Amino acid sequence: MPERIEQTYIEDEMRESYINYAMSVIRGRAIPDVRDGLKPVQRRILYGMYQLGLLPGRPHKKSARIVGEVMGKYHPHGDQAVYDTMVNMAQEFSFRYPLIDGQGNFGSIDGDEPAAMRYTEARLAPIAEEFLAEIEENTVDFVPNFDDTLTEPTVLPAKVPNLLINGAWGISVGMTTQIPPHNLAEVVDALVYLIDKPDASLEELLQYIKGPDFPTGGIILGRDGVEEAYRTGEGKIKVRGVARIEDHSIIISEIPFQVRKSTLVESIANKVRSGDIDEISDLRDESDRDGIRIVIELKRGSNPQLVLQKLYKYTPLEWTFGANFLVIVDGNPRKLALKELLYYFLAHRREVVRRRTQFRLNAAQERAHLLEGMLTAIENRDAIVELISKSKDATQAMEALQKHYKLSEKQADAILKMQLRRFTALESTELQEEYTEKQKAIQEYKEILASPQKLDQIIKEELLALKKNYSDPRRTQIVADFAESETLSEEALIPDTDLFISVSVKGYASAPKEEAYRKQQRGGKGILVMRLREGDAMKRVFTCHAKDELLVFTKAHKAYKLKAYQLYSERRDVKGENLRNFIAMEPDEEVCAMLPLHTDGPENRYCLMATAQGILNRNEYADFYNAHTSGILAINAEPGDYIVDAAISRGTGEVILASAQGMTIRFREEEARCTGRPSKGVIGMRLDEGDRVVGLVTLEPGDPEDKLLLVTENGYGKRTPLEEFPSQGRGGKGVLGIKVDDKTGLVVAIEKVKDDDEIMVTTLNGKIIRISAAEVRIVGRYAKGVKLIDLDEGDKVVSVVRYVPGKNGEPTGAA
C-alpha cells in the first residue's frame, strides 16, 4: 500500500524546525549548565583529557592528540571549535582560574592567535582534578555519545563552583549569557554561609561576595550595577583599567576584562589622529612577561587628569560589562539571581555527595560481606581445604561451602578463587581489623545518608579545602561609593584661572596662567613670553579665562572656534603648540584677533570686526556662536583687506577706531547697520594713503573713569580721557589721538583702561612686560606719551592687552 501523506503548513513546519534548532544550540552548544558551569564542549574536553590520563604531574600531550580524542569520541563539530575552546580554558587572561595547563603559545592578551595545535601541548590544571575526582563513583549520569558507541557524563561532579569563579559567555539563537568571574574565596565563604543559613538575604551574601573579580584586574565603579545583576540576573557593570600619572605621562598597568591590549592601544592612537585626544605626544606598549605597561607621554602644558578622563570617555580603558546570568536548568534556559546560582550548585553537590556516599556504602558493604566469609574460612581453614580437595569440581565445592558454613555464593566464590598459598597465609587479625574498619565506614555512610546536616558538613569541609588550596587575593578593586555624577567632566578639570594666550606669526600659541608674568615697573626690559622658533616672531597676545571658548579670526577672513584650555601650558617659556593641531587653519593663514565667547549665550549681543582698510562689520553674535574648528567665513572683504580687531558689544554704546598714524574716530555703534554673515560691512573710518586701522574698542554708556590707551611700536604709550575724543558720524577721518614720529613709531594698539587695570605689552622678539595702567601718564591727544618698555635693537611692540585683576575669574570673555 502507498504511504499515507500527511499535509502541514510550511509556516508551522518552519517554526517548529527553527525552535528545535534554537533549543539544540542553547542546550548543546552556547549556554553553560548551572551545576558545573560548563558548556558541553568544555565538559567533553575535560572528560576527554581525563580519559587520556592527562592529570597534573603527568607529561603534557600534543593538543592535536587531545582535539582528535574529543572530536572523534564526543564532539563532532570541527577541530578548530574544540581547539579554540581548549585554548580559552588555558588562558590566564580569559579564565580567572584556568582549567588547562598549556605548554607553548596559547595566544596573548594582545589578541595574538595561538600556535597551531600540532605545536602546543596540554594537560589538566590542578583545579580541574576537582571537577573529575568523583566521576568513577556513580556520582553523575552518563548518556550515549553521538554515535552510541561510548558514553559521556551529562554533567561533571565538580566540587568547584565554576560558574561563578570563571564566569561564562556565549551567544545562542536569540539568547546570550555573560557571567562575570569571581574570587574563589569569596564564593566559598558565601556558599558556606548559605549552607548554615538557607534563608539568607542577598544583602547578607554580599558581605562575602564583594563583586566580580576579573583575571585582568581593573576597577569596578559603583555597586549599583553589581547588585542589580545579583538581584535580577541582569545588570550593567562599569569597569575601568588601572592608570597612574607619572612624570607627566600616563601609565596603564591593568585593562578591563575582555579588552584586547592591542585594541586599546589602537583605539587611543585613532583618537589622537582624529583630534579627540590631542594632548598625547607619544604612545608606547612596554608590556612584558611581568605585566601590562602602556606608556602615554603628554605634550608639555597638557592636563594629565583631563587626558585620563578623555581616555575613559573615548577608549575601551573604561567599558560596561553587561552581566546576564542565563544558564541551563533541568534542560531549559533560565535567568537566575545570585542566590539561585549558589542554591543550584549546592543542590548539585548534595546530589553528588549523596550518590558518592551511596556508592561507597555499597562498596563497603560488599567488601564487609566478603570479609565475613574470609573470617569464617580462617576459623575452619583445615576443614575447608579438605572439603575443597575432596570435591570433584568447583560447582560441588561451592555448594558444599555454602551448605556446611552458611556462606553466600559471592563468599564461597571468593574463597574458591583464592590461591592455596594465599588462603593458608591469611591472618585473622588483619582481616578482623579491616572488617572492623568497614563496619565503622558503613555506619558513617549510613549516618551521612540519614542526616542532611552531616552531608552538608562534608560539603562545607570540601569547599573550605578548595579555598585553602586554590584561592588567591582579589585582583579587581571596587569603588563602592562611585556615582556617575562623580565622573570628572572636562569642564571640572579645566583650571579655574586666567590665561594669557601668546600667538606667533607662524601660528604657534601658548597659554600660561596670568601669574606666570610678574608685575614690573614701566620702562623695564620685560621677560620672555614664549620661546620662538627660528624665523618666527610674536604676533599678538590675548587674555581670557581657561574655560572660555574662543573665536580665532585670521587674515583669510575666517573665524574658528577653539577651547582656551587646549592651549594651556604650565610654563611661559615654552615653544607653544601649533594652532593647526586644533583648528583647520591653512599653512599661510595668520591669526589677527581672538575673541572670548560669552557663556551666557548670544542673545542681544553683536560681534564687531574692524579691518585694516577701515571697514566695520557688525553681525549678530549668534552668527558666530556655532562656529567650529573647520572655520566659517567671517567677512566678505576686498582683496588685501583683513580683520585687525574684534569685540563683543550689546549694541547700545559707541565704537572707537584707531589707525597706525594716530588718528581716531568715535561714533555710535548703531550707525553701523547689522548685516548677515559674511558681509562687506560699512565704512567706519576713512584713511589717508598708507594708513591702516590697528584696533577698535567699544564704549558702554555711563563710565567716566575709562581712559583711552594708545601704544606705539617703539614702546611709547599714553592715556587720554575719553571726553577728549568727540563723538562724530561714522565714515569720517576722525581726530588725532596720539602724535607719532620716527621716535615713537606707528600706533600698534588701542585699549580702554581704568586706573586699577594692568596692561601687558608684547614685542616682536617675544618679550612681555606687565605694568599697572596707573603708571602710564594721562596726557592730551596731541602728546607723544611715555616709554612703557625698553626695547632691544630691532625689536618692536606688536600687541597690548588689558587685564582686569579679580574680574577675569569667570569665563565671560570680558577681558
Coordinates of C-alpha atoms in Angstrom, one line a residue, residues 91 130 398 437 457 503 743:
Q91 CA 44.5 31.5 29.0
E130 CA 38.3 18.8 41.4
M398 CA 30.8 -24.1 46.1
E437 CA 37.0 -0.6 59.7
Q457 CA 29.1 19.4 56.8
V503 CA 50.3 83.7 19.3
K743 CA 60.9 108.2 17.6

